[in-house]
XYZ file of C-alpha atoms in Angstrom:
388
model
C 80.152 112.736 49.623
C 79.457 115.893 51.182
C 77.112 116.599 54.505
C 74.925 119.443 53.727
C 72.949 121.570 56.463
C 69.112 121.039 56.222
C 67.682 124.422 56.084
C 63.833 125.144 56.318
C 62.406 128.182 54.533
C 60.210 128.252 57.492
C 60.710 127.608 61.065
C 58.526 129.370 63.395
C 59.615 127.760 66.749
C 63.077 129.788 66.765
C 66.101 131.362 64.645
C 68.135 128.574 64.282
C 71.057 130.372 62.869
C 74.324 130.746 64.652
C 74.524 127.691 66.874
C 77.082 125.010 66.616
C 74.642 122.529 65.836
C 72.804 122.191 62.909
C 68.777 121.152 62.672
C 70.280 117.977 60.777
C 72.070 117.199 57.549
C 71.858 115.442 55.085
C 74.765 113.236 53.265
C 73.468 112.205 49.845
C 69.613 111.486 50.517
C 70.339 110.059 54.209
C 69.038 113.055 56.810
C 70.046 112.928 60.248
C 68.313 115.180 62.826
C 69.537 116.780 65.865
C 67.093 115.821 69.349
C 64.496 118.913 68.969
C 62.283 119.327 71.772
C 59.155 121.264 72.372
C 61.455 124.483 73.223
C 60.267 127.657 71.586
C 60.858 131.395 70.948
C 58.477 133.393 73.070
C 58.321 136.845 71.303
C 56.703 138.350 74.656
C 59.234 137.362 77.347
C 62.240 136.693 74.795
C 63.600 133.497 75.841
C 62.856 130.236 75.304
C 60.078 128.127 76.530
C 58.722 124.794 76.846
C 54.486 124.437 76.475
C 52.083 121.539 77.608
C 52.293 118.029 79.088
C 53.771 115.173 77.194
C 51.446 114.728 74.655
C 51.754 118.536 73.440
C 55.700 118.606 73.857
C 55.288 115.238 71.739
C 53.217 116.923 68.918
C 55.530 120.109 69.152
C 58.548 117.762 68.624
C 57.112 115.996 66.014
C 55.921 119.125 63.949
C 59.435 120.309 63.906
C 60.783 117.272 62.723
C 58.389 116.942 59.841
C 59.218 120.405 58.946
C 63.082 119.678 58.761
C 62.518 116.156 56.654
C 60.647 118.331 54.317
C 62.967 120.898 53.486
C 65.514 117.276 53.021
C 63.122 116.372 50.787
C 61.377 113.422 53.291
C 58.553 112.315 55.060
C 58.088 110.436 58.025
C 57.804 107.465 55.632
C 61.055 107.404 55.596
C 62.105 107.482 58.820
C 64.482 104.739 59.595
C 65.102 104.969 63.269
C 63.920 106.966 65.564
C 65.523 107.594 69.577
C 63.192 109.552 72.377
C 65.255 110.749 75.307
C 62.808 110.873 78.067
C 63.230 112.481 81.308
C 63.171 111.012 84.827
C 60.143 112.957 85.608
C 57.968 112.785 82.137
C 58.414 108.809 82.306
C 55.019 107.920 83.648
C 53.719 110.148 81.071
C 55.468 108.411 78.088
C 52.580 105.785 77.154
C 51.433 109.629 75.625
C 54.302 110.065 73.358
C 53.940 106.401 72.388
C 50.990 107.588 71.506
C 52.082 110.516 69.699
C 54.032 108.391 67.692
C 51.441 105.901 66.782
C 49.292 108.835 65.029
C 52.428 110.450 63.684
C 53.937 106.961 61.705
C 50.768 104.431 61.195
C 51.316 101.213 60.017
C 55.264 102.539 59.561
C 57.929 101.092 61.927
C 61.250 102.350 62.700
C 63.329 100.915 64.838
C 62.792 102.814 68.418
C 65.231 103.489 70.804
C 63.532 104.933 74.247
C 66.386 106.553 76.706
C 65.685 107.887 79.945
C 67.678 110.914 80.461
C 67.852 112.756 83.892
C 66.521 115.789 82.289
C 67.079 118.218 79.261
C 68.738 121.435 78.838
C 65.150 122.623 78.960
C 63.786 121.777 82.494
C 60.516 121.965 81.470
C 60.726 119.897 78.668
C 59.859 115.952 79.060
C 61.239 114.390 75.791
C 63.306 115.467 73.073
C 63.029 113.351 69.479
C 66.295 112.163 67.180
C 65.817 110.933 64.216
C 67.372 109.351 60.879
C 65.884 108.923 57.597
C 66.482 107.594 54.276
C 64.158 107.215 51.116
C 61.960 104.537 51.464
C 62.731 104.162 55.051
C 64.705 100.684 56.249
C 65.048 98.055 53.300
C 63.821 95.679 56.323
C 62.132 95.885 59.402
C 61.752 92.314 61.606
C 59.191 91.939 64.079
C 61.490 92.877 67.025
C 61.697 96.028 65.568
C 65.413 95.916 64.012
C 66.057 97.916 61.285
C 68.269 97.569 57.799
C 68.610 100.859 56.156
C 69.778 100.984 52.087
C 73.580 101.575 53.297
C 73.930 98.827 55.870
C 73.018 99.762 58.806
C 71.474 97.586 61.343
C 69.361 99.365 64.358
C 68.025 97.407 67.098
C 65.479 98.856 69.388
C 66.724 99.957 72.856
C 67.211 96.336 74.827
C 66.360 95.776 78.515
C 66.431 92.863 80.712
C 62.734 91.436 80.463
C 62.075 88.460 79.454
C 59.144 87.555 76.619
C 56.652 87.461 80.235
C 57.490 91.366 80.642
C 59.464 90.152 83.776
C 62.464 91.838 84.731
C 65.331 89.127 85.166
C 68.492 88.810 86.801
C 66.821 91.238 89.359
C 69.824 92.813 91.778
C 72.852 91.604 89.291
C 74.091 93.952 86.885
C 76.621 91.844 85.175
C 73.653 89.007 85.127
C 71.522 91.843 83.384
C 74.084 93.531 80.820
C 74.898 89.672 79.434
C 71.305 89.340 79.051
C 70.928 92.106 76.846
C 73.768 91.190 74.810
C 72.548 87.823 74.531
C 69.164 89.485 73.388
C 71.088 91.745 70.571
C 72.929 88.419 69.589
C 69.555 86.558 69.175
C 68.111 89.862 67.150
C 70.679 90.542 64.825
C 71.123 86.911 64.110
C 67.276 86.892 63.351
C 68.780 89.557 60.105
C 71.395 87.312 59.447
C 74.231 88.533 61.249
C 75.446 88.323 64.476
C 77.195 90.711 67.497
C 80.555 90.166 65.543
C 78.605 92.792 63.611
C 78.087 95.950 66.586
C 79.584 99.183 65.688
C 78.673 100.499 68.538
C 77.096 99.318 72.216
C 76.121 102.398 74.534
C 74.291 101.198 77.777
C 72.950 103.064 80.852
C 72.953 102.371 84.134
C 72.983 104.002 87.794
C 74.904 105.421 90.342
C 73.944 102.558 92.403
C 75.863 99.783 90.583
C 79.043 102.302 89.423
C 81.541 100.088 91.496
C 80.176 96.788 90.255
C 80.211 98.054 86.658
C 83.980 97.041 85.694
C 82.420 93.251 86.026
C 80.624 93.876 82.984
C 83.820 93.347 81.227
C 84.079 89.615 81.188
C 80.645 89.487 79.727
C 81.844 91.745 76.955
C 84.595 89.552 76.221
C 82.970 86.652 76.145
C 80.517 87.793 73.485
C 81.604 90.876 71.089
C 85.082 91.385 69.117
C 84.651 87.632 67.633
C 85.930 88.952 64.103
C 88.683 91.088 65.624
C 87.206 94.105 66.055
C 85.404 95.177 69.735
C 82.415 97.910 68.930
C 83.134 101.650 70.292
C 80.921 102.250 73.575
C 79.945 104.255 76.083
C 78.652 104.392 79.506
C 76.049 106.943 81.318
C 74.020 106.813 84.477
C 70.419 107.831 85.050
C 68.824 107.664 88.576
C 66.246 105.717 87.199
C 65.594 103.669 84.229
C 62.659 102.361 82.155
C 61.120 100.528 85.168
C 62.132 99.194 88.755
C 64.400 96.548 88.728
C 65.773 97.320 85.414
C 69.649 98.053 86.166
C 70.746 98.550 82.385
C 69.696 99.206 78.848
C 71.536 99.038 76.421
C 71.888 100.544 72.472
C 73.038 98.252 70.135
C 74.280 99.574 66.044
C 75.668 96.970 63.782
C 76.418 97.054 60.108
C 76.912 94.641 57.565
C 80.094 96.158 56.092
C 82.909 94.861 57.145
C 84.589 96.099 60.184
C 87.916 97.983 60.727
C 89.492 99.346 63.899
C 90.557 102.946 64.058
C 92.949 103.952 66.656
C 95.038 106.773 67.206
C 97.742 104.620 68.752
C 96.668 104.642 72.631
C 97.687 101.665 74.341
C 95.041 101.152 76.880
C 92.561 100.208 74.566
C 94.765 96.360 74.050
C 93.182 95.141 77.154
C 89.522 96.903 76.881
C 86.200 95.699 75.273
C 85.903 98.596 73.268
C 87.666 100.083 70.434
C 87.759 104.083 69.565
C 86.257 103.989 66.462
C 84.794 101.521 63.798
C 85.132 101.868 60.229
C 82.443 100.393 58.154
C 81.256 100.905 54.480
C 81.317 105.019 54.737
C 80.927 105.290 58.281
C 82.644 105.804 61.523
C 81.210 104.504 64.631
C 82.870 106.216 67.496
C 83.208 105.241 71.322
C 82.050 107.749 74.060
C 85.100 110.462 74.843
C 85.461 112.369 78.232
C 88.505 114.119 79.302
C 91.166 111.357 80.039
C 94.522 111.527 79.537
C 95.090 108.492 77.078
C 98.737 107.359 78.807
C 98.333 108.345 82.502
C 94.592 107.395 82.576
C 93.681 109.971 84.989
C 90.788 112.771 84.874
C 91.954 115.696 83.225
C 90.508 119.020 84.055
C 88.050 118.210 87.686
C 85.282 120.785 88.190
C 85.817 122.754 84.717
C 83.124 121.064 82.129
C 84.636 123.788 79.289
C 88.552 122.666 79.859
C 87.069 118.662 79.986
C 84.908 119.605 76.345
C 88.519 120.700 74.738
C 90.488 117.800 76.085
C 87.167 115.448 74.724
C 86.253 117.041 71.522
C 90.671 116.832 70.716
C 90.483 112.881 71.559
C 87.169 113.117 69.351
C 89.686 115.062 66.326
C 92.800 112.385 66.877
C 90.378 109.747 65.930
C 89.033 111.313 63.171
C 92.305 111.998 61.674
C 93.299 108.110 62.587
C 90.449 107.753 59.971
C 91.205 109.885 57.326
C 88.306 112.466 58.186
C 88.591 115.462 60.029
C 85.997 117.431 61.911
C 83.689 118.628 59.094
C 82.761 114.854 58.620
C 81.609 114.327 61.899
C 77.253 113.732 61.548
C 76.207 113.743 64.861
C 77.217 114.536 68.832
C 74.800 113.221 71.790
C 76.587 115.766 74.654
C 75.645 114.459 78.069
C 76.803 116.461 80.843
C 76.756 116.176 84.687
C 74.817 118.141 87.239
C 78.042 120.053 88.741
C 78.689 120.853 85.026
C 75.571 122.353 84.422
C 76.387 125.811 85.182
C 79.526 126.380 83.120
C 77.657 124.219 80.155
C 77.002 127.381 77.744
C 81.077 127.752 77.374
C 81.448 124.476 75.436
C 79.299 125.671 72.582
C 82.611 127.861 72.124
C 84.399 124.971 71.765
C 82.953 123.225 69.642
C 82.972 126.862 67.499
C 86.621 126.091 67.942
C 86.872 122.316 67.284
C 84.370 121.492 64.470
C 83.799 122.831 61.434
C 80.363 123.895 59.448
C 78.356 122.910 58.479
C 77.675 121.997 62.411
C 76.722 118.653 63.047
C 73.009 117.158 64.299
C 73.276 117.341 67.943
C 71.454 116.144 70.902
C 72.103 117.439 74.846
C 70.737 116.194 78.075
C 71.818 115.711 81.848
C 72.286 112.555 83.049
C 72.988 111.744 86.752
C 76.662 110.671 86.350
C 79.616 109.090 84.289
C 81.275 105.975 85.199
C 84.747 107.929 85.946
C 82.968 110.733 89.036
C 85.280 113.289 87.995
C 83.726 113.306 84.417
C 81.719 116.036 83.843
C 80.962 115.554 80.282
C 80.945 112.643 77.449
C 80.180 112.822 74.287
C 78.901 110.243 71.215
C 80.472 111.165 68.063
C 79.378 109.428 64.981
C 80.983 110.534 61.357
C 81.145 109.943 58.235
C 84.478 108.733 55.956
C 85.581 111.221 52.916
């Protein structure tokens, strides 16, 4: 099944021709969006601009998405999941975009993922919407706010160490906090019938402050995920803050009920991790987070050069693919999240991906986050793709 490029007849906010993303595709009657933000074209000044508080950005946001599940042939009825990447500074603001939301979906309920991002490639901009659709929207929807779709994926909604009181637990111990969460996810997805044998994929965030504790995270990993052979593909990026103080870690939790099949390209340091590159299940594959490591030597390739780290990254991204039987056309979606210090040579890896992937481009999402778990990263990236 093919991915085709969702193209509006009408898009007022900006020409979106000639990037190396795409608005979103489609494959069959699934759509999934790029993050679109309240950036516009302004005719006057020529560049691009960002208008309003949160609640206008929010509407802006919205409108654009509508527009694009239109031209797939949706409506926000169908929206299956839906992730807001919200910026340190807009975050006291967000009860607005929750609000947003409310008028925008009704009595409909995605699954919600909220991430806090440092900032966005627009720094006046304080959230930027991704979404994924399907007709009908999910086949099921519990009252934690997990998600089926028709072609069996599982969304959970972002999960954070609070207990049912809206108390923060574990306060001060990361590893105490992460196992909490995947406890949580456990409990959810065994609510739909499944369990975290199921993850495709676990993502978290966390901060600077607890980088050199994070490698204790592992043995909680261990002790709960790979229990039908396969570990999920994940990822790890650090915000200065998170959703509120105390919180240490959220993390992002996709399951499926396909059956589940490592993909590796043959790298031997993923026998001893809790993660796997990539996860085939029913026509997808669920891909770990890639920065520029060299795969036998384990060292940071490329410090201080964000466009050299983005080829070594998006060619890890291309082994695994081919360990799959895709290739780069088949990848659906990139979440790019880059560093401060590789903010200013950012612009060069949209060559690169020219270079490395193929059209039509695939939805993509880009924000700053305060760090990677490796300092020397400048970049990571989220692949996800789909199987030929």
């Amino acid at each position: 099944m093919t991915l085709n490029a969702i193209r509006p007849g009408h898009f007022p906010w900006f020409r979106y021709e000639g990037y190396s993303f795409s608005l979103g595709l489609t494959h069959g009657a699934d759509a999934w969006l790029s993050g679109h933000s309240a950036s516009e074209h302004d005719p006057e000044s020529g560049r691009m601009v960002v208008r309003g508080g949160m609640t206008d950005q929010a509407r802006t946001a919205y409108a654009k998405i509508e527009r694009i599940l239109e031209a797939a042939g949706l409506t926000f009825q169908d929206v299956t999941k839906i992730t807001e990447n919200v910026t340190v500074h807009g975050l006291g603001h967000y009860p607005e975009a929750e609000a947003v939301r409310q008028e925008v979906f009704g009595e409909h309920r995605p699954a919600v993922s909220t991430v806090i991002v440092e900032r966005l490639l627009r720094p006046a901009a304080f959230i930027e919407i991704e979404v994924h659709a399907s007709p009908g929207g999910p086949k099921a929807v519990s009252e934690c706010g997990v998600a089926e779709t028709a072609d069996g994926a599982v969304f959970l909604p972002t999960l954070l160490p609070v207990d049912e009181h809206g108390a923060v637990v574990h306060e001060g111990d990361l590893v105490g906090q992460y196992a909490y969460c995947l406890d949580k996810a456990d409990r959810l997805l065994r609510g739909a019938g499944l369990s975290l044998d199921a993850a495709v994929t676990t993502y978290d965030y966390s901060t600077p402050a607890t980088r050199d504790v994070y490698r204790r995270t592992h043995r909680a990993r261990k002790e709960r995920l790979g229990g039908a052979g396969v570990y999920p593909g994940a990822g790890g990026i650090l915000m200065s803050e998170l959703h509120r103080p105390g919180v240490l870690v959220a993390l992002e939790v996709t399951a499926s009920r396909h059956p589940l099949e490592a993909v590796n390209p043959g790298w031997s340091r993923y026998d001893t991790l809790t993660y796997t590159p990539g996860v085939k299940a029913g026509g997808m594959l669920w891909m770990s987070g890639f920065a520029s490591l060299d795969m036998e030597t384990q060292e940071v390739l490329h410090p201080g050069d964000v466009v050299a780290q983005a080829e070594v990254t998006y060619d890890a991204i291309g082994q695994v693919l081919a360990a799959a039987g895709a290739g780069p056309e088949h990848l659906i979606s990139t979440i790019e999240f880059v560093c401060p210090d590789g903010l200013a040579g950012y612009r060069g890896v949209a060559g690169v991906r020219k270079e490395r992937l193929r059209e039509p481009w695939p939805a993509s999402t880009g924000a700053l986050c305060a760090g990677l778990l490796r300092p020397e990263f400048l970049l990571e990236v989220f692949p996800t793709a789909v199987l030929p």
